Short mmCIF file of C-alpha atoms in Angstrom, two decimals:
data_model
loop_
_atom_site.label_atom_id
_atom_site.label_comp_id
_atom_site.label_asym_id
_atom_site.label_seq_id
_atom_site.Cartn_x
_atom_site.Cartn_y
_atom_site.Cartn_z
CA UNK A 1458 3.79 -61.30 13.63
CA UNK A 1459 3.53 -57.40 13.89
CA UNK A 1460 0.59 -56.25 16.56
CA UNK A 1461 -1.27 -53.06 15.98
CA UNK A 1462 0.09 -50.26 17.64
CA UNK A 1463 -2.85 -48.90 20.40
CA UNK A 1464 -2.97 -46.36 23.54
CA UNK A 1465 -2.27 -48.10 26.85
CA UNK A 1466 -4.52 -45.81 29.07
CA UNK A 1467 -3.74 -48.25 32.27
CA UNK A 1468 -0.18 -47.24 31.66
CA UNK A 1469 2.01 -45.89 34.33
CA UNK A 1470 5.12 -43.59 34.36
CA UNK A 1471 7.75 -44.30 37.15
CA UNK A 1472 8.46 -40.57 37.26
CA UNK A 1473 6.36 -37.97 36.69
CA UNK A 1474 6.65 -35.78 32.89
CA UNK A 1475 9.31 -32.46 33.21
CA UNK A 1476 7.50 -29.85 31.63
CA UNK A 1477 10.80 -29.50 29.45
CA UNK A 1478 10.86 -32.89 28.65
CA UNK A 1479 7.23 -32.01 26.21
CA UNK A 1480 9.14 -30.13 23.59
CA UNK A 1481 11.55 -30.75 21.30
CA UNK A 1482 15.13 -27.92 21.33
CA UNK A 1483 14.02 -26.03 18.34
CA UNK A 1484 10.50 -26.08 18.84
CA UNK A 1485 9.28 -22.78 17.78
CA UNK A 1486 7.40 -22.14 21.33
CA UNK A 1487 10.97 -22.56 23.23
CA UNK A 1488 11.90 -19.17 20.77
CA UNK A 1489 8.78 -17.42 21.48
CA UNK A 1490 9.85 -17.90 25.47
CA UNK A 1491 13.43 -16.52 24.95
CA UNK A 1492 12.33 -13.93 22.80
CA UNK A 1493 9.65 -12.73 25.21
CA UNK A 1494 12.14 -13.15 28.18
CA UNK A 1495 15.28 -11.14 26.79
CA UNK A 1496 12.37 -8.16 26.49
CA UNK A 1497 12.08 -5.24 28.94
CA UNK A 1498 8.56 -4.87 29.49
CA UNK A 1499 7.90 -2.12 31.58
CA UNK A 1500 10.37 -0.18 29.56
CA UNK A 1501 7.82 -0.85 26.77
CA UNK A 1502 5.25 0.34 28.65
CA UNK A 1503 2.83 -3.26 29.92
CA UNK A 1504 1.05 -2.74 32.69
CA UNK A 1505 2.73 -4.70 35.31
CA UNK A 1506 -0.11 -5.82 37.44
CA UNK A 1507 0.61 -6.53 41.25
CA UNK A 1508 -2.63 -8.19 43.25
CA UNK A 1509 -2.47 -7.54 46.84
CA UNK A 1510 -5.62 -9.60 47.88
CA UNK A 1511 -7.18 -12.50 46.53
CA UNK A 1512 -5.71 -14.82 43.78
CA UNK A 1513 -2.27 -13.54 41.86
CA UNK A 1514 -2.61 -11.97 38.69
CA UNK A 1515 -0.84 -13.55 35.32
CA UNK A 1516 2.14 -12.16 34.46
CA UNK A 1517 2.77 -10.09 31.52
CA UNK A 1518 4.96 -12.00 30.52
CA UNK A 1519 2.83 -15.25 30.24
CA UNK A 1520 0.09 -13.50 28.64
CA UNK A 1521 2.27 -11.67 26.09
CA UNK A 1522 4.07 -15.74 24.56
CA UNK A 1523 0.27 -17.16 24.51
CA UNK A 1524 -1.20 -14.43 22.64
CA UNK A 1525 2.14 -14.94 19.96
CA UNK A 1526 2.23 -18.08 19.96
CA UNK A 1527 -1.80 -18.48 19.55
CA UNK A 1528 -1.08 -16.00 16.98
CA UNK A 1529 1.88 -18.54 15.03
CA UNK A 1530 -1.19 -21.48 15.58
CA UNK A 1531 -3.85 -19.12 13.95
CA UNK A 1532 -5.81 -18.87 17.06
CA UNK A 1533 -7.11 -15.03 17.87
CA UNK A 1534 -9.97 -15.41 19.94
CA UNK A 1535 -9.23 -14.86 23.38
CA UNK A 1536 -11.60 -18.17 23.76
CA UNK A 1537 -10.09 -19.93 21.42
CA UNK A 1538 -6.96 -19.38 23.43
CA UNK A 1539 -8.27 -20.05 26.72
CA UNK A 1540 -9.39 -23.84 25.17
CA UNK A 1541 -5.80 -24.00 23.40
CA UNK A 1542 -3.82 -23.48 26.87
CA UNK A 1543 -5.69 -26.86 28.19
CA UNK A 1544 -5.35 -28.73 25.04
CA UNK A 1545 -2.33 -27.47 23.05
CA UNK A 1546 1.28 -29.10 24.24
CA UNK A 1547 3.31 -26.09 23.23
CA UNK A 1548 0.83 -23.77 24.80
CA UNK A 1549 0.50 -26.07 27.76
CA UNK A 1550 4.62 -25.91 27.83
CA UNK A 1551 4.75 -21.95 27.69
CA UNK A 1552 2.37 -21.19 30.62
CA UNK A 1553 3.93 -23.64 32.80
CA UNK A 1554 0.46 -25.76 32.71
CA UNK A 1555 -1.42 -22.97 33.83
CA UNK A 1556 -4.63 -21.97 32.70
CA UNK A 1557 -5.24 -18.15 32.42
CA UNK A 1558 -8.81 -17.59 31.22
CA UNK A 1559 -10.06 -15.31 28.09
CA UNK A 1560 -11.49 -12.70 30.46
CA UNK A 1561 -7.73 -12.13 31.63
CA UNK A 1562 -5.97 -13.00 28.20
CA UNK A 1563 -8.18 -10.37 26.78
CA UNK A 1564 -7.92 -8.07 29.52
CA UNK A 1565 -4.09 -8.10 28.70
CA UNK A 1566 -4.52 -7.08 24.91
CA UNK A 1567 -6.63 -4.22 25.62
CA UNK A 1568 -4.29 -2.41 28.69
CA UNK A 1569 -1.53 -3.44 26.72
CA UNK A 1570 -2.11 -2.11 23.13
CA UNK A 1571 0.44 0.61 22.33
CA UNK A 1572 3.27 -1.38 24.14
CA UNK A 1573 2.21 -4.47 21.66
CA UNK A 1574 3.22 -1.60 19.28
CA UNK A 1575 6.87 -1.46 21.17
CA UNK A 1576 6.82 -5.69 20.43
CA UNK A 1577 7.41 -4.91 16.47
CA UNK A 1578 9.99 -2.60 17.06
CA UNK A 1579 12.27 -5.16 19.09
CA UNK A 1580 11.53 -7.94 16.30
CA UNK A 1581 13.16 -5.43 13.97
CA UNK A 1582 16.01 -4.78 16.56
CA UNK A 1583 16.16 -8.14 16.81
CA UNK A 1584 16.39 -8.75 13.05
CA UNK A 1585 18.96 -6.09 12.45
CA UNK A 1586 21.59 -7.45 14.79
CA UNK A 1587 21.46 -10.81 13.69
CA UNK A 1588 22.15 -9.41 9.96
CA UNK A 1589 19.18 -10.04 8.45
CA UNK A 1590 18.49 -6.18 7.83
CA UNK A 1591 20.50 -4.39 5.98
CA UNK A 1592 18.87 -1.07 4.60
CA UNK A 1593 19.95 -0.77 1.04
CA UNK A 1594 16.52 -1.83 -0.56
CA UNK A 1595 13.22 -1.25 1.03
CA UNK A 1596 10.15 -2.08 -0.73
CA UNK A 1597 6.36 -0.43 0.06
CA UNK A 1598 3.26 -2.19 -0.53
CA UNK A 1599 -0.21 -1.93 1.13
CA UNK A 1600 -3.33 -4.57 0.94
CA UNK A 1601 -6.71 -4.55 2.04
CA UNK A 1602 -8.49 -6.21 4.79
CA UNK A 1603 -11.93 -7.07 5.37
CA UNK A 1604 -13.34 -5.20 8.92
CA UNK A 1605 -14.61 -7.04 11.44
CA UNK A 1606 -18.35 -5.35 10.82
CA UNK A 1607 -20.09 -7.19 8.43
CA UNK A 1608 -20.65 -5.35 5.07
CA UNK A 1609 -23.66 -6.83 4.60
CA UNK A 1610 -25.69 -4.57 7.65
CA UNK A 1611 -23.69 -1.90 6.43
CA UNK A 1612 -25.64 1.31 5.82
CA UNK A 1613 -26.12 2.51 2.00
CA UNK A 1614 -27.29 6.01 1.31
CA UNK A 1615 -28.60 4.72 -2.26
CA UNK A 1616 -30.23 1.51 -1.01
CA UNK A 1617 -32.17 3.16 2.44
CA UNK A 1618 -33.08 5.75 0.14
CA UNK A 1619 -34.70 3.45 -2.19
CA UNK A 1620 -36.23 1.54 0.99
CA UNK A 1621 -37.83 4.85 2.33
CA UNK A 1622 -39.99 5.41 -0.76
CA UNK A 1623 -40.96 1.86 -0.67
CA UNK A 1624 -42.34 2.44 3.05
CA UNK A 1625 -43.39 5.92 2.29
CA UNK A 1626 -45.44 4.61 -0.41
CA UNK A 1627 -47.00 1.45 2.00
CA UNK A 1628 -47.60 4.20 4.57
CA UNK A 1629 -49.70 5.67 2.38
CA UNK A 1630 -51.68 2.65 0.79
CA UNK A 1631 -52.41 1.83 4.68
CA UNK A 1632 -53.34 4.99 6.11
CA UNK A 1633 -56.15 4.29 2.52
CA UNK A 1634 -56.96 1.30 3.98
CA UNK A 1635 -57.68 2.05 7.68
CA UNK A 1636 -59.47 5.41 6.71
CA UNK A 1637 -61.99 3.21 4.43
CA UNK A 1638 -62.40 0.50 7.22
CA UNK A 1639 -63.07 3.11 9.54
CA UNK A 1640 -65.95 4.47 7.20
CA UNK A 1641 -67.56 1.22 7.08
CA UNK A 1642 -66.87 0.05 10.70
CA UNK A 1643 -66.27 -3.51 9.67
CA UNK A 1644 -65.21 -5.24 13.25
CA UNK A 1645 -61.81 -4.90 14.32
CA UNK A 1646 -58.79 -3.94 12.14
CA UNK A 1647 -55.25 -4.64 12.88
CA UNK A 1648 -53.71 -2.70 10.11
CA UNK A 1649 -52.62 0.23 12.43
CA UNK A 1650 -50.39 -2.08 14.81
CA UNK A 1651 -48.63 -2.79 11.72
CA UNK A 1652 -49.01 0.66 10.25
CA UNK A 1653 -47.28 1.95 13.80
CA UNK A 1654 -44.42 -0.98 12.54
CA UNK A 1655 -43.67 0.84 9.45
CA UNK A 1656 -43.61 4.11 10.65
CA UNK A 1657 -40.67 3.19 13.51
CA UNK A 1658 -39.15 1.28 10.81
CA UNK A 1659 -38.96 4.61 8.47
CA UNK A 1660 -37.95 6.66 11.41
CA UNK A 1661 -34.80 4.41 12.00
CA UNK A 1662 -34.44 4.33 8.04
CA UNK A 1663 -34.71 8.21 8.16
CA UNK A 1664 -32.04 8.54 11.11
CA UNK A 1665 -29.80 6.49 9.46
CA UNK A 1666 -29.44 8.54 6.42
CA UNK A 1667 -29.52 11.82 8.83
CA UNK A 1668 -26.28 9.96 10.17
CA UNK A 1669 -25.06 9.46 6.60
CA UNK A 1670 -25.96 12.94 5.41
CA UNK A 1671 -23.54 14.22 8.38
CA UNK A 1672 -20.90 12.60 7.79
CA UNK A 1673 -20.69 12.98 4.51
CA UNK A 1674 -20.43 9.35 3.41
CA UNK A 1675 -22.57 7.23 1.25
CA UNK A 1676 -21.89 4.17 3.35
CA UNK A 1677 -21.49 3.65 6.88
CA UNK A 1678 -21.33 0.85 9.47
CA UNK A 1679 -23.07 1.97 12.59
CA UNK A 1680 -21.26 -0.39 15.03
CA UNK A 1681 -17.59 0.29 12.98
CA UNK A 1682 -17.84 3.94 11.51
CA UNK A 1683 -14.30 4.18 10.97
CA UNK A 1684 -14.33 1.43 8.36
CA UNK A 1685 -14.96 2.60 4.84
CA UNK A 1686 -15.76 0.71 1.76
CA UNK A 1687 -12.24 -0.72 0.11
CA UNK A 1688 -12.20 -2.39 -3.73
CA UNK A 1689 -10.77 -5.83 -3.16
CA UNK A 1690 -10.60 -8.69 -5.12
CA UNK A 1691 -13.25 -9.69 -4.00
CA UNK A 1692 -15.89 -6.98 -4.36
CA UNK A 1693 -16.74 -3.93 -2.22
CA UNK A 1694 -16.13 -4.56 1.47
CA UNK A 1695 -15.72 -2.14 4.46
CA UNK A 1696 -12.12 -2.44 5.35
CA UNK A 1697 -9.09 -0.77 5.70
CA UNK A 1698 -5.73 -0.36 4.24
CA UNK A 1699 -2.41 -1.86 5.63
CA UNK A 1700 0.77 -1.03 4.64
CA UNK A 1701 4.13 -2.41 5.16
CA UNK A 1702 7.66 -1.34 4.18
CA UNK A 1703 9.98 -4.86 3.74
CA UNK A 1704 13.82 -4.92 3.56
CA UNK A 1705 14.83 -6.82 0.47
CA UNK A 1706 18.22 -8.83 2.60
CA UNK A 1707 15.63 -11.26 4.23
CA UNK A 1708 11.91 -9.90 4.15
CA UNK A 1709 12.05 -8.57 6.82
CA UNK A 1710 9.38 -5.99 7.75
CA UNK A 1711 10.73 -2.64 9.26
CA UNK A 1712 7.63 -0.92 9.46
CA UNK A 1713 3.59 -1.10 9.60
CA UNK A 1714 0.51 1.01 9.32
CA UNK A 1715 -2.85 1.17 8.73
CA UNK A 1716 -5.23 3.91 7.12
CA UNK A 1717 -8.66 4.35 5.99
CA UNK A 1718 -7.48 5.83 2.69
CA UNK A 1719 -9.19 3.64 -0.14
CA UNK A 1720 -5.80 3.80 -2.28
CA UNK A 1721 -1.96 4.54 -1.61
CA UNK A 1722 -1.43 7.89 -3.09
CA UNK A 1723 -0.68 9.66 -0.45
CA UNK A 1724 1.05 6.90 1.67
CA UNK A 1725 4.39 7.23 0.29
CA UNK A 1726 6.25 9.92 2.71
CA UNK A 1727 4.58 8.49 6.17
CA UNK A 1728 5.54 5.22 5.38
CA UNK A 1729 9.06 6.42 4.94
CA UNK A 1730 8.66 8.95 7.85
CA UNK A 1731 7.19 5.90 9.96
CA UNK A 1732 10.32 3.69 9.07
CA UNK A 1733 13.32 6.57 10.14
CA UNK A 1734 11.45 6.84 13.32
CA UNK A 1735 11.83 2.96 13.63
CA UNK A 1736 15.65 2.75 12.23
CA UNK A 1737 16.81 6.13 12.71
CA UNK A 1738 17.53 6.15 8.56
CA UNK A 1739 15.51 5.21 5.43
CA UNK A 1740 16.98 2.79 2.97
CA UNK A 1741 19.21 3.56 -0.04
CA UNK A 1742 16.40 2.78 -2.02
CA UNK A 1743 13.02 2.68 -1.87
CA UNK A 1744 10.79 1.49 -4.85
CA UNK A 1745 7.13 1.23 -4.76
CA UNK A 1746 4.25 0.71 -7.74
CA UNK A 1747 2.63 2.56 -9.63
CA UNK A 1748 -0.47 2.96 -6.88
CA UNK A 1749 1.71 5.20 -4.96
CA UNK A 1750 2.23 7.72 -7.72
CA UNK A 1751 2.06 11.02 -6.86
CA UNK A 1752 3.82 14.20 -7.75
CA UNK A 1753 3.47 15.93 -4.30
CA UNK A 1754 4.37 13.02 -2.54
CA UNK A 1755 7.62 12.51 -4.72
CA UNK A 1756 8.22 16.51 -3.83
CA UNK A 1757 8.08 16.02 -0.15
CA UNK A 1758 10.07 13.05 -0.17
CA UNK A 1759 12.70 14.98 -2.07
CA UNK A 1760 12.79 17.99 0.64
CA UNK A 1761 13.18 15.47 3.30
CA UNK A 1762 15.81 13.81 1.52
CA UNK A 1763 14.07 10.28 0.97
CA UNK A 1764 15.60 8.36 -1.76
CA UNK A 1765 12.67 6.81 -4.02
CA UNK A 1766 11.68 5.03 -7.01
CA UNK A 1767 8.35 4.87 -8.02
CA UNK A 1768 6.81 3.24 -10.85
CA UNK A 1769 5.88 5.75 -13.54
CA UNK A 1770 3.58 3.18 -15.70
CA UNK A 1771 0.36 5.35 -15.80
CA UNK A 1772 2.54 8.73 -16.92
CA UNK A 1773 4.24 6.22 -19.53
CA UNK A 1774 0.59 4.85 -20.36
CA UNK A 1775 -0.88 8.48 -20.82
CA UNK A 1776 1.98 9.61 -22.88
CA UNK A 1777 1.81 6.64 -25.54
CA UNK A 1778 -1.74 6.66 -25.90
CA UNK A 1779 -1.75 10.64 -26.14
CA UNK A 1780 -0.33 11.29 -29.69
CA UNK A 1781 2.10 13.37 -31.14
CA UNK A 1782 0.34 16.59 -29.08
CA UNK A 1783 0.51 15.01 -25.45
CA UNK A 1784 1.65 17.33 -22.94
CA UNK A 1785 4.34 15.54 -22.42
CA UNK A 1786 5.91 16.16 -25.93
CA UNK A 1787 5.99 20.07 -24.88
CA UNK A 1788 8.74 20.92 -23.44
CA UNK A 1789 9.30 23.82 -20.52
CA UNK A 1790 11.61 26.81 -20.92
CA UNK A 1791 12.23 27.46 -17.22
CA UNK A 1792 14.55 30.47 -18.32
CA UNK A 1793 11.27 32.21 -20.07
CA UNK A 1794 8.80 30.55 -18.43
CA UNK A 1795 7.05 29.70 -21.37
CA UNK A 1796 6.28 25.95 -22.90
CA UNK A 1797 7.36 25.06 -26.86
CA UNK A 1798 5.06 22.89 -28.40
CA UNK A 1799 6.37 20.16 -31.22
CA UNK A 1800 6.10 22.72 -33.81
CA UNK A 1801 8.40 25.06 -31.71
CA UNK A 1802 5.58 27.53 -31.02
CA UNK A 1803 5.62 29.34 -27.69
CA UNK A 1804 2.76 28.97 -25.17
CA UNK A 1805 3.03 31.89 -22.88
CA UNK A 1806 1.96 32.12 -19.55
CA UNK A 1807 -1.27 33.20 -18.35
CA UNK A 1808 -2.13 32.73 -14.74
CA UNK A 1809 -2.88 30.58 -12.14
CA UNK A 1810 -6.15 27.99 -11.30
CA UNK A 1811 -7.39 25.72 -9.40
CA UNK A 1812 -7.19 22.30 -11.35
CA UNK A 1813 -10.87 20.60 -11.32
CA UNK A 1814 -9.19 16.87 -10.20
CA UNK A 1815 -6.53 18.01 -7.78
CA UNK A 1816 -6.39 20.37 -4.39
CA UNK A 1817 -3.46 22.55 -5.34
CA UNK A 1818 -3.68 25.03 -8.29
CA UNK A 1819 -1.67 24.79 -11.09
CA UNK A 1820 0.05 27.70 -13.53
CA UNK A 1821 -1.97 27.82 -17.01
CA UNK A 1822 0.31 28.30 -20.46
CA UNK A 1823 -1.76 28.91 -23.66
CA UNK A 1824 -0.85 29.14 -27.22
CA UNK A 1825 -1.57 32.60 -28.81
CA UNK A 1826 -1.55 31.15 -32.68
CA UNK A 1827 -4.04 28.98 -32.84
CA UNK A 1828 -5.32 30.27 -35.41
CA UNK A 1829 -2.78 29.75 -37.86
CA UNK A 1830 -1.72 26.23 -36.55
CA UNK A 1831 -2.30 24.08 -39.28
CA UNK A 1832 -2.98 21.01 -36.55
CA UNK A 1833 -5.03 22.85 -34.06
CA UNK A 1834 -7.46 20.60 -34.18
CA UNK A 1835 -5.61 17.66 -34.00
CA UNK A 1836 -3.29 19.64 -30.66
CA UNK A 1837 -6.64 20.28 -29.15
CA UNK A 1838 -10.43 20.97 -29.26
CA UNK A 1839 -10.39 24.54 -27.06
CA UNK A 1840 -11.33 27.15 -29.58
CA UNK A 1841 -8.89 29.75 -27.25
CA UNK A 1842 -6.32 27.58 -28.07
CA UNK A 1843 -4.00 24.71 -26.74
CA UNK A 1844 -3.60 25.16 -22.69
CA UNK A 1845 -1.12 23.38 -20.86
CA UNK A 1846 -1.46 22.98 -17.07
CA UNK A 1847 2.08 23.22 -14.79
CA UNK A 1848 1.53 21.45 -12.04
CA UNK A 1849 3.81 22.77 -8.66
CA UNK A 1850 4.97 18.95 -8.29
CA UNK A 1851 6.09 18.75 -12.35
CA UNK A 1852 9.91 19.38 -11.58
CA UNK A 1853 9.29 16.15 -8.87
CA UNK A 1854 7.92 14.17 -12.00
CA UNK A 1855 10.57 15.12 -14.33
CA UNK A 1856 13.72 14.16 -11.82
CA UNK A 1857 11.61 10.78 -10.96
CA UNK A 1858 11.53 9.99 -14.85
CA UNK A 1859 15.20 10.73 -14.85
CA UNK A 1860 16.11 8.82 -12.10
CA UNK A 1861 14.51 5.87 -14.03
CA UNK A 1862 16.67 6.20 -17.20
CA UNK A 1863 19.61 4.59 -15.30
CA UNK A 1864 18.95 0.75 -15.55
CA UNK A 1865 20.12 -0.05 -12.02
CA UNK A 1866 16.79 1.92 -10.78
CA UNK A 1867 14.72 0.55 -13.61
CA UNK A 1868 15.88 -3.12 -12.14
CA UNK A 1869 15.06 -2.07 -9.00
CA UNK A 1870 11.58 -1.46 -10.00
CA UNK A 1871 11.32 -5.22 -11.44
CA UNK A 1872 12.48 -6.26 -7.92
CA UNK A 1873 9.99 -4.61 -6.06
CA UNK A 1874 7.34 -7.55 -6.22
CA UNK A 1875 9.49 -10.45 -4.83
CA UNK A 1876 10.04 -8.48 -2.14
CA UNK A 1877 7.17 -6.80 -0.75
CA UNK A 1878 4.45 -8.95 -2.05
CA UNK A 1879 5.80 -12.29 0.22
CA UNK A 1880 5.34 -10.92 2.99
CA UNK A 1881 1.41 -9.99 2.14
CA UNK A 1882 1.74 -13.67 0.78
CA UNK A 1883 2.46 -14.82 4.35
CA UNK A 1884 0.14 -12.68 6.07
CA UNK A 1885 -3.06 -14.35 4.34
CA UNK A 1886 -1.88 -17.90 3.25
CA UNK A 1887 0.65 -18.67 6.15
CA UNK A 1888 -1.20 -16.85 9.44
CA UNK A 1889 -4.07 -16.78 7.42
CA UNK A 1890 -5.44 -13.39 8.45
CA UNK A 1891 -7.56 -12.21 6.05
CA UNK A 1892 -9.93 -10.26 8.51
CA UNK A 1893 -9.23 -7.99 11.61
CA UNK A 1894 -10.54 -9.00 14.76
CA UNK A 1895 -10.85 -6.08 16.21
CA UNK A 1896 -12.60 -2.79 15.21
CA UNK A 1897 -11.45 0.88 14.84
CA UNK A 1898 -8.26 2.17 13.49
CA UNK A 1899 -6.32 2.46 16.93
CA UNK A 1900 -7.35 -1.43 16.87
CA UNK A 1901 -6.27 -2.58 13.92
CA UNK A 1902 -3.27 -0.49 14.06
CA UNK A 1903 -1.78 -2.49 17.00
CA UNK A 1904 -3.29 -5.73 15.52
CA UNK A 1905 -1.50 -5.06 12.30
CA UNK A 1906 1.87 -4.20 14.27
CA UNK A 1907 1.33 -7.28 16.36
CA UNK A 1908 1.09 -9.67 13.22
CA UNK A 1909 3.63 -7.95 11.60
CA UNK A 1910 5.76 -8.69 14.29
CA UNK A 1911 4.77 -12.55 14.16
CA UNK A 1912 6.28 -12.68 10.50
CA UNK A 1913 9.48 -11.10 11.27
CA UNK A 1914 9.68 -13.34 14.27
CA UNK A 1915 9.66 -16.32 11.60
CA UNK A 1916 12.51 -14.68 9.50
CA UNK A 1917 14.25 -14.57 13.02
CA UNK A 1918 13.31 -18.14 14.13
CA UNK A 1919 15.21 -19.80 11.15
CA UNK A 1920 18.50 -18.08 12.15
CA UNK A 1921 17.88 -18.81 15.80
CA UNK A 1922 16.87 -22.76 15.32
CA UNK A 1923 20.24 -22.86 13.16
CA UNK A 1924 22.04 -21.94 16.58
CA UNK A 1925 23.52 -18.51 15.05
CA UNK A 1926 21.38 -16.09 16.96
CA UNK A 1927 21.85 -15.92 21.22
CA UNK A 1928 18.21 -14.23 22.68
CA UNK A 1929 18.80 -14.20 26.40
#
């Protein structure tokens, strides 16, 4: 008969536990340690802290596996991590069954936080000599965070607005009130004690909205200013925006930023900038949604000789729902500078403006026969007749829509969601980081980097736990 299986605590070992004895060979925290140990350190610019007096300091070293392996376990608080390294085996088994504390764990991650930059660059290093980069399809993508600062204390122009009248209009049913008691010197009155409340709470109010009026913003944190209000899913938050670049051989990430822009317009060249100053070269290819539409970015990635493909559904969109007289249906005579419209009349130039929804101007064409058009109603509703705008970027558009007439680039495009949108996948289901930790944009920068860096260290960890892939 079969006896339950229960702990033994009188038990005895003959020979005390080895430390590598705790672990199994391809435990992921024995990776972590040879990754961290085949790393130059002071090349990457840690502080390498040396303690003449009193008790040693922890090495950088140490302090650099438990904050990436805490990472890998979910755990981000340097508390959290100071409990782990007493109760977690693998954590336990990387610091040698020492014990550093959060003051020094935490201490480490704020000295240390543009060489934690210098940690993603070796996992892509890393990556890219054990083949699992290989630079012929990149894919950009960007998602939004939630800040550390709550949006719910968050400053709103419209709502302490709205608050201040309310006051101002209590203020002035209490000043009534205490005027009238005072007239008829009824005993003791304890409205002014909470008219004095009112009035400091208005002042703040007012100061706040001084601070908002500054600025120039509608919505502010005061303990996180740099965070602005992002559309998520989820509603209005204060946030910011991350963006990653992902090779399409393994998923690999080659590189990382964060911005307080509310949408990716104007992310598409610094990505690309960001990732030759990381590999030396841009992909073959890199394809990106529609979000990142933008005819001056598509112009300066020409010029610096970035190869891109961008989807063009919103230009598509506009033109089908446009009619026969879209702009699109003119077409440019570069030779005579002039436009044709469908009916092969000429629109002639006529100068330059500024363009009310963009920065840069643009050059004006305008038909000079309206007035005999039969459909000039139907072309358009200017009694001076139809106008057509040039923009300086409309040569950029026009290659782009090219570009996407061969169907290898249109295929590309199709691609571009199984291979950037895993690794956002990863990010919030796997490390399950939906909200920084920190707070500012230097912060979250290096946070970013840093858990970028903990995903490409999982693409690496597969070929390394295989036995194909030597560290040290």
């Amino acid at each position: 008969m079969s006896q339950e299986i229960r702990a033994d605590y009188s038990q005895m070992w003959m020979f005390p536990p080895s430390l590598e004895d705790l672990l199994e060979k391809d435990h992921p925290a024995r990776f972590i340690r040879e990754f961290v140990d085949a790393l130059d350190l002071q090349a990457l610019g840690f502080r390498m802290r040396k303690g003449e007096e009193g008790r040693p300091n922890y090495a950088a070293d140490l302090l650099l596996k438990v904050w990436l392996y805490g990472y890998l376990e979910r755990i981000r608080s340097s508390r959290r991590l100071e409990k782990a390294c007493r109760q977690h085996v693998a954590l336990m088994w990387l610091t040698g069954m020492h014990y550093p504390d959060h003051n020094s764990l935490w201490r480490f991650w704020k000295d240390n936080r543009k060489a934690l930059k210098g940690v993603f660059r070796q996992t892509v290093r890393v990556a890219l000599n054990a083949g699992l980069v290989d630079m012929v399809v990149n894919a950009l993508d960007g998602t939004k965070i939630a800040a550390r600062a709550s949006t719910d204390k968050a400053w709103f122009q419209k709502k302490l607005e709205k608050r201040l009248q309310q006051l101002d209009f209590l203020l002035d049913q209490a000043i009534k009130e205490v005027e009238e008691a005072e007239k008829q010197e009824s005993g003791e009155y304890r409205l002014p004690q909470e008219l004095a409340e009112k009035q400091k709470l208005r002042e703040k109010i007012q100061e706040s909205l001084t601070q908002l009026k500054e600025q120039g913003r509608e919505s502010m944190h005061p303990a996180e200013p740099e965070a602005p209000m992002m559309k998520t899913r989820e509603g209005k938050k204060l946030g910011y925006n991350a963006q990653a670049v992902v090779d399409s051989k393994a998923g690999v990430i080659v590189a990382g930023d964060v911005t307080t822009d509310q949408n990716d317009v104007r992310q598409l060249v610094p990505m690309l900038e960001t990732v030759h100053s990381t590999m030396g070269r841009v992909a073959e290819e890199t394809v990106a949604d529609g979000g990142y539409f933008s005819g001056e970015q598509l112009e300066q990635a020409h010029k610096a000789g970035f190869p891109v493909v961008v989807n063009l559904e919103q230009v598509r969109k506009a033109e089908e729902e446009g009619g026969p007289y879209h702009s699109s249906k003119f077409f440019y005579d570069s030779e005579n500078d002039c436009y044709l419209c469908p009916r092969g009349e000429k629109l002639f130039y006529e100068g330059v403006r500024k363009h009310k929804d963009k920065t840069y101007a643009v050059r004006s064409y305008r038909c000079t026969c309206a007035r005999q058009c039969p459909v000039r109603w139907d072309c358009s509703q200017d009694r001076r007749g139809r106008c057509i705008a040039r923009s300086p970027y409309a040569e950029a558009v026009q290659r782009q829509q090219e570009k996407q007439q061969e169907k290898s680039k249109a295929d590309l495009l199709r691609r571009r969601m199984v291979i950037a949108e895993p690794a956002f996948a990863r990010v919030k289901h796997w490390l399950d980081f939906r909200r920084w930790t920190m707070a500012g944009l230097e912060k979250v920068r290096s946070q970013w980097l840093f858990v970028c860096a903990l995903l490409n260290l999982g693409k690496i960890y597969s070929v390394w736990r295989d036995g194909k892939l030597q560290l040290a």
